[in-house]
Amino acid sequence: EPEVTQTPSHQVTQMGQEVILRCVPISNHLYFYWYRQILGQKVEFLVSFYNNEISEKSEIFDDQFSVERPDGSNFTLKIRSTKLEDSAMYFCASSEGTGSGNTIYFGEGSWLTVV
Amino acid sequence: GDSVTQMEGPVTLSEEAFLTINCTYTATGYPSLFWYVQYPGEGLQLLLKATKADDKGSNKGFEATYRKETTSFHLEKGSVQVSDSAVYFCALRDPLGGNNRLAFGKGNQVVVIP
């Protein structure tokens, strides 16, 4: 079964450093997403991406965050200057469409620890 | 805004016991409802879904019925196995509310003891 793949599975970074999390969505999907889960809290929506632009973002997705689809397969999340509170599991996801019949498929997540 | 509430705390039960995890929601539109499961070391997987009132989603022995009158989508399984040990997340998507994002509950850790 096709799947969303994410790298790295775990990254430790120093506060203030830039981090790039990478994702390969399912190949025929057109909508891409990032979610995050801070330990012990809810899974939270960050951003959705369609047709090479952000289609929706949450209040969490401030100027420190950016997303990019640099080529035909990768979808990346960049955190420009990490803060301690950015420590979380980051999930990439993709879907074919946005209707109620479309399932959003998630990757295994990337654990980010900011020290 | 849209939100999902799951019952507090982990759930520990014996093999073959009956499992219920409560989920209620608030939404501005007419949402689709989902249960996702996260097995140890794995990502979020869709377990089941329902897109309109009175729909019953089912998969792997799990069931949940979309109850609009009580704004609930409780997950049930009649006889759990050790392999059902995982974290279960209730979620909704409310495109008529103006967005395509999933709103998740906090999740419930389920531990099934042999």
Coordinates of N, CA and C in Angstrom, one line a residue:
Chain A
E1 N 0.8 -1.2 0.0 CA 0.0 0.0 0.0 C 0.9 1.2 0.0
P2 N 0.6 2.2 -0.8 CA 1.4 3.5 -0.8 C 1.4 4.1 0.5
E3 N 2.5 4.8 0.8 CA 2.5 5.4 2.1 C 3.3 6.7 2.1
V4 N 3.0 7.6 3.1 CA 3.8 8.8 3.2 C 5.0 8.5 4.0
T5 N 6.2 8.9 3.5 CA 7.4 8.7 4.2 C 8.0 10.0 4.7
Q6 N 8.6 9.9 5.9 CA 9.2 11.1 6.5 C 10.6 10.9 7.0
T7 N 11.5 11.9 6.8 CA 12.8 11.8 7.4 C 13.2 13.2 8.0
P8 N 14.0 13.2 9.0 CA 14.5 12.1 9.8 C 13.4 11.6 10.7
S9 N 13.6 10.4 11.3 CA 12.6 10.0 12.3 C 12.8 10.7 13.6
H10 N 14.0 11.1 13.9 CA 14.3 11.8 15.1 C 15.5 12.8 14.9
Q11 N 15.3 14.0 15.3 CA 16.4 15.0 15.2 C 16.5 15.8 16.5
V12 N 17.7 16.0 16.9 CA 18.0 16.8 18.1 C 18.7 18.0 17.6
T13 N 18.2 19.2 18.0 CA 18.9 20.4 17.5 C 19.0 21.5 18.6
Q14 N 19.9 22.4 18.4 CA 20.1 23.4 19.4 C 19.2 24.5 19.2
M15 N 18.7 25.2 20.2 CA 17.8 26.3 20.1 C 18.5 27.4 19.2
G16 N 17.6 27.9 18.3 CA 18.1 28.9 17.4 C 18.6 28.4 16.0
Q17 N 18.8 27.1 15.9 CA 19.2 26.5 14.7 C 18.0 26.3 13.7
E18 N 18.3 26.2 12.5 CA 17.3 25.9 11.5 C 17.2 24.4 11.3
V19 N 15.9 24.0 11.1 CA 15.6 22.6 10.9 C 14.8 22.4 9.7
I20 N 15.1 21.4 8.9 CA 14.2 21.0 7.7 C 13.7 19.6 7.9
L21 N 12.5 19.4 7.9 CA 11.9 18.1 8.0 C 11.3 17.7 6.6
R22 N 11.6 16.5 6.2 CA 11.3 16.1 4.8 C 10.2 15.1 4.8
C23 N 9.5 15.1 3.7 CA 8.3 14.2 3.5 C 8.2 13.9 2.0
V24 N 7.9 12.6 1.8 CA 7.5 12.2 0.4 C 6.0 11.8 0.5
P25 N 5.1 12.6 -0.1 CA 3.7 12.2 0.0 C 3.4 11.1 -1.0
I26 N 2.2 10.6 -0.9 CA 1.8 9.5 -1.8 C 1.7 10.1 -3.2
S27 N 2.2 9.4 -4.2 CA 2.6 10.0 -5.5 C 1.4 10.6 -6.3
N28 N 0.2 10.2 -6.2 CA -0.9 10.8 -7.0 C -1.7 11.8 -6.1
H29 N -1.2 12.1 -4.9 CA -2.0 13.0 -4.1 C -1.6 14.4 -4.4
L30 N -2.6 15.3 -4.2 CA -2.4 16.7 -4.6 C -2.4 17.7 -3.4
Y31 N -2.8 17.2 -2.3 CA -2.9 18.1 -1.1 C -2.0 17.5 -0.1
F32 N -1.2 18.4 0.5 CA -0.2 18.1 1.5 C -0.4 18.9 2.8
Y33 N 0.0 18.3 3.9 CA -0.2 18.9 5.2 C 0.9 18.6 6.1
W34 N 1.0 19.5 7.1 CA 1.9 19.3 8.3 C 1.0 19.4 9.5
Y35 N 1.2 18.5 10.4 CA 0.6 18.6 11.8 C 1.7 18.4 12.8
R36 N 1.4 18.7 14.0 CA 2.4 18.4 15.0 C 1.7 18.0 16.3
Q37 N 2.4 17.3 17.2 CA 1.9 16.9 18.4 C 2.9 17.1 19.5
I38 N 2.7 18.1 20.3 CA 3.6 18.3 21.5 C 3.2 17.2 22.5
L39 N 4.2 16.7 23.2 CA 4.0 15.6 24.1 C 2.9 15.8 25.1
G40 N 1.9 14.9 25.1 CA 0.8 15.0 26.0 C -0.3 15.9 25.5
Q41 N -0.2 16.5 24.4 CA -1.2 17.4 23.9 C -1.8 16.8 22.6
K42 N -2.8 17.6 22.1 CA -3.5 17.2 20.9 C -2.6 17.3 19.6
V43 N -3.0 16.5 18.6 CA -2.4 16.7 17.3 C -3.0 17.9 16.7
E44 N -2.1 18.9 16.3 CA -2.6 20.2 15.9 C -2.2 20.4 14.4
F45 N -3.1 21.0 13.7 CA -2.9 21.3 12.3 C -2.0 22.5 12.2
L46 N -1.0 22.4 11.3 CA -0.1 23.5 11.0 C -0.5 24.2 9.7
V47 N -0.5 23.4 8.6 CA -0.5 24.1 7.3 C -1.0 23.0 6.2
S48 N -1.7 23.5 5.2 CA -2.0 22.7 4.1 C -1.5 23.4 2.8
F49 N -1.2 22.6 1.8 CA -0.5 23.0 0.6 C -1.1 22.4 -0.6
Y50 N -1.4 23.2 -1.6 CA -2.0 22.7 -2.8 C -1.6 23.6 -4.0
N51 N -1.3 23.0 -5.1 CA -0.9 23.7 -6.3 C 0.2 24.7 -6.0
N52 N 1.2 24.2 -5.3 CA 2.4 24.9 -5.0 C 2.2 26.2 -4.2
E53 N 1.2 26.2 -3.4 CA 1.0 27.3 -2.5 C 0.3 26.9 -1.3
I54 N 0.4 27.7 -0.2 CA -0.3 27.4 1.0 C -1.8 27.7 0.8
S55 N -2.6 26.7 1.2 CA -4.0 26.9 1.0 C -4.7 27.3 2.3
E56 N -4.0 26.9 3.4 CA -4.6 27.2 4.7 C -3.5 27.0 5.8
K57 N -3.5 27.9 6.8 CA -2.5 27.7 7.9 C -3.2 28.1 9.2
S58 N -2.6 27.5 10.2 CA -3.1 27.8 11.6 C -2.4 29.0 12.2
E59 N -2.8 29.4 13.4 CA -2.2 30.5 14.1 C -0.8 30.1 14.6
I60 N -0.6 28.7 14.6 CA 0.8 28.3 15.1 C 1.8 28.5 14.0
F61 N 1.4 28.5 12.8 CA 2.3 28.6 11.6 C 2.7 30.0 11.4
D62 N 3.6 30.5 12.2 CA 4.0 31.9 12.1 C 5.2 32.0 11.1
D63 N 5.9 33.2 11.2 CA 6.9 33.5 10.2 C 8.2 32.6 10.4
Q64 N 8.3 31.9 11.5 CA 9.4 31.0 11.7 C 9.3 29.7 10.9
F65 N 8.0 29.4 10.4 CA 7.8 28.2 9.6 C 7.6 28.5 8.1
S66 N 8.1 27.6 7.3 CA 7.8 27.7 5.9 C 7.7 26.3 5.3
V67 N 7.0 26.2 4.2 CA 6.9 24.9 3.5 C 7.3 25.1 2.1
E68 N 7.7 24.0 1.5 CA 8.2 24.1 0.1 C 8.0 22.7 -0.5
R69 N 7.7 22.7 -1.8 CA 7.8 21.5 -2.6 C 8.9 21.7 -3.7
P70 N 10.1 21.4 -3.3 CA 11.3 21.8 -4.1 C 11.4 21.0 -5.4
D71 N 10.7 19.8 -5.5 CA 10.7 19.0 -6.7 C 9.4 18.3 -6.8
G72 N 9.3 17.3 -7.7 CA 8.0 16.7 -7.9 C 7.6 15.7 -6.8
S73 N 8.6 15.4 -5.9 CA 8.2 14.4 -4.9 C 8.3 14.8 -3.4
N74 N 9.2 15.7 -3.1 CA 9.4 16.1 -1.7 C 8.5 17.3 -1.3
F75 N 8.2 17.3 0.0 CA 7.5 18.3 0.6 C 8.1 18.6 2.0
T76 N 8.6 19.8 2.2 CA 9.5 20.1 3.3 C 8.8 21.1 4.3
L77 N 9.2 21.0 5.5 CA 8.8 22.0 6.6 C 10.1 22.5 7.1
K78 N 10.3 23.8 7.1 CA 11.4 24.5 7.6 C 11.0 25.3 8.8
I79 N 11.8 25.1 9.9 CA 11.7 26.0 11.1 C 12.9 26.8 11.1
R80 N 12.8 28.1 11.0 CA 13.9 29.0 10.7 C 14.9 29.1 11.9
S81 N 14.3 29.3 13.1 CA 15.1 29.5 14.3 C 14.4 28.8 15.4
T82 N 14.8 27.6 15.7 CA 14.0 26.7 16.6 C 14.0 27.3 18.0
K83 N 12.8 27.0 18.7 CA 12.7 27.4 20.1 C 12.4 26.1 20.9
L84 N 12.6 26.1 22.2 CA 12.3 25.0 23.0 C 10.9 24.4 22.8
E85 N 10.0 25.3 22.6 CA 8.6 24.9 22.5 C 8.2 24.3 21.1
D86 N 9.2 24.3 20.2 CA 9.0 23.6 19.0 C 9.2 22.1 19.1
S87 N 9.7 21.7 20.2 CA 9.9 20.2 20.4 C 8.5 19.5 20.3
A88 N 8.5 18.6 19.4 CA 7.2 17.9 19.1 C 7.4 16.8 18.1
M89 N 6.4 16.0 17.9 CA 6.3 15.1 16.8 C 5.7 15.8 15.6
Y90 N 6.3 15.8 14.5 CA 5.7 16.5 13.3 C 5.3 15.4 12.3
F91 N 4.0 15.5 11.9 CA 3.4 14.5 11.0 C 3.2 15.2 9.7
C92 N 3.7 14.6 8.6 CA 3.3 15.0 7.3 C 2.1 14.1 6.8
A93 N 1.3 14.7 6.0 CA 0.1 13.9 5.5 C -0.2 14.4 4.1
S94 N -1.0 13.5 3.4 CA -1.4 13.9 2.0 C -2.7 13.3 1.7
S95 N -3.4 13.9 0.7 CA -4.7 13.3 0.3 C -4.9 13.6 -1.2
E96 N -5.8 12.9 -1.8 CA -6.0 13.1 -3.2 C -6.8 14.4 -3.4
G97 N -7.8 14.6 -2.6 CA -8.7 15.7 -2.7 C -9.1 16.2 -1.3
T98 N -10.2 17.0 -1.3 CA -10.6 17.6 0.0 C -12.0 17.2 0.4
G99 N -12.7 16.4 -0.4 CA -14.1 16.1 -0.1 C -14.2 15.1 1.0
S100 N -15.4 14.9 1.5 CA -15.6 14.0 2.6 C -15.2 12.6 2.3
G101 N -15.1 12.2 1.1 CA -14.7 10.8 0.7 C -13.2 10.7 0.6
N102 N -12.5 11.7 0.8 CA -11.0 11.6 0.7 C -10.4 11.4 2.0
T103 N -9.6 10.4 2.1 CA -8.8 10.1 3.3 C -7.5 10.8 3.4
I104 N -7.2 11.3 4.5 CA -5.8 12.0 4.7 C -4.9 10.9 5.3
Y105 N -3.8 10.6 4.6 CA -2.9 9.6 5.0 C -1.7 10.3 5.7
F106 N -1.3 9.7 6.8 CA -0.2 10.3 7.6 C 1.1 9.5 7.5
G107 N 2.2 10.1 7.6 CA 3.5 9.5 7.8 C 3.7 9.1 9.2
E108 N 4.9 8.5 9.5 CA 5.2 8.0 10.8 C 5.7 9.1 11.8
G109 N 5.9 10.2 11.2 CA 6.3 11.3 12.1 C 7.8 11.5 12.2
S110 N 8.2 12.7 12.5 CA 9.5 13.1 12.8 C 9.6 13.7 14.2
W111 N 10.3 13.1 15.1 CA 10.5 13.7 16.5 C 11.5 14.8 16.4
L112 N 11.1 16.0 16.8 CA 12.1 17.0 16.9 C 12.3 17.4 18.4
T113 N 13.5 17.4 18.8 CA 13.9 17.8 20.2 C 14.8 19.0 20.1
V114 N 14.3 20.1 20.7 CA 15.1 21.3 20.7 C 15.7 21.4 22.1
V115 N 17.1 21.6 22.1 CA 17.7 21.6 23.5 C 18.4 23.0 23.6
Chain B
G1 N -14.9 27.5 17.5 CA -14.3 26.7 16.4 C -14.6 25.3 16.6
D2 N -14.2 24.5 15.6 CA -14.4 23.0 15.7 C -13.5 22.4 16.7
S3 N -14.0 21.4 17.5 CA -13.2 20.8 18.5 C -13.7 19.4 18.7
V4 N -12.8 18.5 19.3 CA -13.1 17.2 19.6 C -12.7 16.9 21.0
T5 N -13.6 16.2 21.8 CA -13.2 15.9 23.2 C -13.3 14.4 23.3
Q6 N -12.2 13.9 23.9 CA -12.1 12.4 24.2 C -12.1 12.3 25.7
M7 N -12.6 11.2 26.2 CA -12.6 10.9 27.6 C -11.1 10.9 28.1
E8 N -11.0 11.3 29.4 CA -9.7 11.5 29.9 C -9.0 10.1 30.3
G9 N -7.7 10.1 30.2 CA -6.9 9.0 30.7 C -6.7 7.8 29.9
P10 N -5.7 7.0 30.2 CA -5.5 5.7 29.5 C -6.6 4.7 29.8
V11 N -6.7 3.7 29.0 CA -7.7 2.7 29.2 C -6.9 1.3 29.3
T12 N -7.0 0.6 30.4 CA -6.4 -0.6 30.5 C -7.5 -1.7 30.7
L13 N -7.4 -2.7 29.9 CA -8.4 -3.8 30.0 C -7.8 -5.1 29.6
S14 N -8.5 -6.2 29.9 CA -8.0 -7.5 29.7 C -8.5 -8.0 28.3
E15 N -7.7 -8.9 27.8 CA -8.0 -9.5 26.4 C -9.5 -10.0 26.5
E16 N -10.2 -9.8 25.4 CA -11.5 -10.2 25.2 C -12.6 -9.3 25.9
A17 N -12.1 -8.3 26.5 CA -13.0 -7.4 27.2 C -13.7 -6.5 26.1
F18 N -14.7 -5.8 26.5 CA -15.4 -4.8 25.6 C -14.8 -3.4 25.8
L19 N -14.5 -2.8 24.7 CA -13.9 -1.5 24.7 C -14.8 -0.4 24.2
T20 N -14.9 0.7 25.0 CA -15.6 1.9 24.5 C -14.7 3.1 24.8
I21 N -14.5 3.9 23.8 CA -13.8 5.2 23.9 C -14.8 6.2 23.5
N22 N -15.1 7.2 24.4 CA -16.0 8.2 24.1 C -15.4 9.4 23.3
C23 N -16.2 9.9 22.4 CA -15.8 11.1 21.6 C -17.0 11.9 21.4
T24 N -16.9 13.2 21.7 CA -17.9 14.2 21.3 C -17.3 15.3 20.6
Y25 N -18.1 16.0 19.8 CA -17.5 17.1 19.0 C -18.4 18.3 19.0
T26 N -17.8 19.4 18.6 CA -18.5 20.6 18.3 C -18.0 21.1 16.9
A27 N -19.0 21.5 16.1 CA -18.6 21.9 14.7 C -19.6 23.0 14.2
T28 N -19.1 23.9 13.4 CA -20.0 24.9 12.8 C -20.8 24.4 11.6
G29 N -20.2 23.4 10.9 CA -20.9 22.9 9.8 C -21.4 21.5 10.0
Y30 N -21.2 20.6 9.0 CA -21.7 19.3 9.0 C -20.4 18.4 8.8
P31 N -19.7 18.0 9.8 CA -18.4 17.4 9.7 C -18.4 16.0 9.3
S32 N -17.3 15.5 8.7 CA -17.0 14.1 8.6 C -16.2 13.7 9.9
L33 N -16.4 12.5 10.4 CA -15.8 12.1 11.6 C -14.9 10.9 11.4
F34 N -13.9 10.8 12.1 CA -12.8 9.8 11.9 C -12.3 9.2 13.3
W35 N -11.8 8.0 13.2 CA -11.0 7.5 14.3 C -9.7 7.1 13.6
Y36 N -8.6 7.6 14.1 CA -7.2 7.2 13.7 C -6.6 6.4 14.9
V37 N -5.7 5.5 14.5 CA -5.0 4.7 15.5 C -3.5 4.9 15.2
Q38 N -2.8 4.9 16.3 CA -1.3 4.9 16.3 C -0.7 3.8 17.0
Y39 N -0.2 2.8 16.3 CA 0.4 1.7 17.0 C 1.9 2.1 17.4
P40 N 2.4 1.4 18.4 CA 3.8 1.8 18.9 C 4.8 1.9 17.7
G41 N 5.4 3.0 17.6 CA 6.5 3.2 16.6 C 6.0 3.5 15.2
E42 N 4.7 3.7 15.1 CA 4.1 3.9 13.7 C 3.4 5.2 13.6
G43 N 3.0 5.6 12.4 CA 2.3 6.8 12.2 C 0.8 6.7 12.5
L44 N 0.1 7.7 12.2 CA -1.4 7.7 12.4 C -2.0 7.0 11.2
Q45 N -2.9 6.0 11.5 CA -3.6 5.3 10.5 C -5.1 5.5 10.6
L46 N -5.7 5.7 9.5 CA -7.2 5.8 9.6 C -7.8 4.4 9.9
L47 N -8.6 4.4 11.0 CA -9.2 3.2 11.4 C -10.6 3.1 10.8
L48 N -11.4 4.1 10.9 CA -12.7 4.1 10.3 C -13.2 5.6 10.2
K49 N -14.3 5.7 9.4 CA -14.8 7.1 9.3 C -16.3 7.0 9.0
A50 N -17.0 8.1 9.2 CA -18.4 8.3 8.9 C -18.6 9.7 8.4
T51 N -19.4 9.9 7.3 CA -19.5 11.2 6.7 C -20.9 11.8 6.9
K52 N -21.9 11.1 7.4 CA -23.1 11.7 7.6 C -23.9 11.0 8.8
A53 N -24.9 11.7 9.3 CA -25.6 11.3 10.5 C -26.1 9.9 10.3
D54 N -26.0 9.1 11.4 CA -26.4 7.7 11.5 C -25.5 6.7 10.7
D55 N -24.5 7.2 10.0 CA -23.6 6.3 9.3 C -22.8 5.5 10.4
K56 N -22.5 4.3 10.1 CA -21.7 3.5 11.0 C -20.4 3.2 10.3
G57 N -19.2 3.6 10.8 CA -18.0 3.2 10.3 C -17.5 1.9 11.0
S58 N -16.8 1.0 10.3 CA -16.4 -0.2 10.9 C -15.1 -0.7 10.2
N59 N -14.3 -1.3 11.0 CA -13.0 -1.9 10.5 C -12.3 -2.6 11.6
K60 N -11.8 -3.8 11.3 CA -11.0 -4.6 12.2 C -11.8 -4.9 13.5
G61 N -13.1 -5.0 13.4 CA -13.9 -5.3 14.6 C -14.3 -4.1 15.4
F62 N -13.8 -2.9 15.0 CA -14.2 -1.7 15.6 C -15.4 -1.0 14.9
E63 N -16.2 -0.3 15.7 CA -17.4 0.3 15.1 C -17.5 1.7 15.8
A64 N -18.1 2.6 15.0 CA -18.5 3.9 15.6 C -19.6 4.5 14.8
T65 N -20.6 5.0 15.5 CA -21.8 5.5 14.8 C -21.9 7.0 14.9
Y66 N -22.1 7.7 13.9 CA -22.2 9.2 13.8 C -23.6 9.6 14.4
R67 N -23.6 10.1 15.6 CA -24.8 10.5 16.3 C -24.9 12.1 16.3
K68 N -25.7 12.6 15.4 CA -25.8 14.1 15.3 C -26.5 14.6 16.5
E69 N -27.5 13.9 17.0 CA -28.3 14.4 18.1 C -27.6 14.6 19.4
T70 N -26.5 13.7 19.6 CA -25.7 13.8 20.8 C -24.3 14.3 20.4
T71 N -24.1 14.7 19.2 CA -22.8 15.1 18.7 C -21.7 14.1 19.2
S72 N -21.9 12.9 18.9 CA -20.9 11.9 19.4 C -20.5 10.9 18.3
F73 N -19.4 10.2 18.6 CA -18.8 9.3 17.6 C -18.0 8.3 18.5
H74 N -18.6 7.6 19.4 CA -17.9 6.7 20.3 C -17.4 5.4 19.6
L75 N -16.2 5.0 19.9 CA -15.6 3.9 19.3 C -15.8 2.7 20.2
E76 N -16.2 1.5 19.6 CA -16.4 0.3 20.4 C -15.8 -0.9 19.7
K77 N -15.4 -1.9 20.5 CA -15.0 -3.2 20.0 C -15.4 -4.2 21.0
G78 N -16.0 -5.3 20.5 CA -16.7 -6.2 21.4 C -15.7 -7.1 22.2
S79 N -14.5 -7.4 21.6 CA -13.6 -8.3 22.2 C -12.2 -7.9 21.7
V80 N -11.5 -7.2 22.6 CA -10.2 -6.7 22.2 C -9.1 -7.7 22.3
Q81 N -8.0 -7.5 21.6 CA -6.8 -8.4 21.6 C -5.6 -7.6 22.0
V82 N -4.6 -8.3 22.4 CA -3.4 -7.6 22.8 C -2.9 -6.7 21.7
S83 N -3.0 -7.1 20.4 CA -2.6 -6.3 19.3 C -3.4 -5.0 19.1
D84 N -4.4 -4.8 19.8 CA -5.2 -3.6 19.7 C -4.6 -2.5 20.6
S85 N -3.6 -2.8 21.3 CA -2.9 -1.8 22.2 C -2.3 -0.8 21.3
A86 N -2.7 0.5 21.5 CA -2.4 1.6 20.7 C -3.0 2.9 21.3
V87 N -2.7 4.0 20.6 CA -3.3 5.2 20.9 C -4.4 5.5 19.9
Y88 N -5.6 5.9 20.3 CA -6.7 6.1 19.4 C -7.1 7.5 19.5
F89 N -7.3 8.1 18.3 CA -7.6 9.5 18.2 C -8.9 9.7 17.4
C90 N -9.8 10.5 18.0 CA -11.0 10.9 17.3 C -10.7 12.2 16.6
A91 N -11.3 12.4 15.4 CA -11.0 13.6 14.7 C -12.2 14.0 13.8
L92 N -12.3 15.2 13.4 CA -13.3 15.7 12.5 C -12.7 16.6 11.4
R93 N -13.4 16.6 10.3 CA -13.1 17.6 9.3 C -14.4 18.2 8.8
D94 N -14.4 19.5 8.8 CA -15.6 20.3 8.6 C -15.4 21.3 7.4
P95 N -15.3 20.8 6.2 CA -15.1 21.6 5.0 C -16.1 22.7 4.8
L96 N -17.3 22.5 5.3 CA -18.3 23.6 5.1 C -18.1 24.6 6.2
G97 N -17.3 24.3 7.2 CA -16.9 25.3 8.2 C -15.8 26.2 7.6
G98 N -15.4 26.0 6.4 CA -14.4 26.9 5.8 C -13.0 26.4 5.7
N99 N -12.8 25.1 6.1 CA -11.4 24.6 6.0 C -11.4 23.1 5.8
N100 N -10.2 22.7 5.5 CA -10.0 21.2 5.2 C -9.2 20.5 6.3
R101 N -8.9 21.3 7.4 CA -8.1 20.7 8.4 C -8.8 19.7 9.2
L102 N -8.0 18.7 9.8 CA -8.5 17.7 10.7 C -8.3 18.4 12.1
A103 N -9.4 18.3 12.9 CA -9.3 18.7 14.3 C -9.3 17.4 15.2
F104 N -8.3 17.2 16.0 CA -8.1 15.9 16.7 C -8.5 16.1 18.2
G105 N -8.9 15.0 18.8 CA -8.9 14.9 20.2 C -7.5 14.6 20.8
K106 N -7.4 14.5 22.1 CA -6.1 14.3 22.7 C -5.6 12.9 22.6
G107 N -6.5 12.0 22.3 CA -6.1 10.6 22.1 C -6.2 9.8 23.4
N108 N -6.5 8.5 23.3 CA -6.5 7.6 24.4 C -5.6 6.5 24.2
Q109 N -4.7 6.3 25.2 CA -3.8 5.1 25.2 C -4.6 3.9 25.6
V110 N -4.7 2.9 24.8 CA -5.4 1.6 25.2 C -4.3 0.6 25.4
V111 N -4.3 -0.1 26.6 CA -3.4 -1.2 26.9 C -4.3 -2.4 27.1
V112 N -4.0 -3.4 26.4 CA -4.7 -4.7 26.5 C -3.8 -5.7 27.1
I113 N -4.2 -6.2 28.3 CA -3.4 -7.2 29.0 C -3.8 -8.6 28.7
P114 N -2.8 -9.5 28.4 CA -3.2 -10.9 28.1 C -3.9 -11.6 29.3

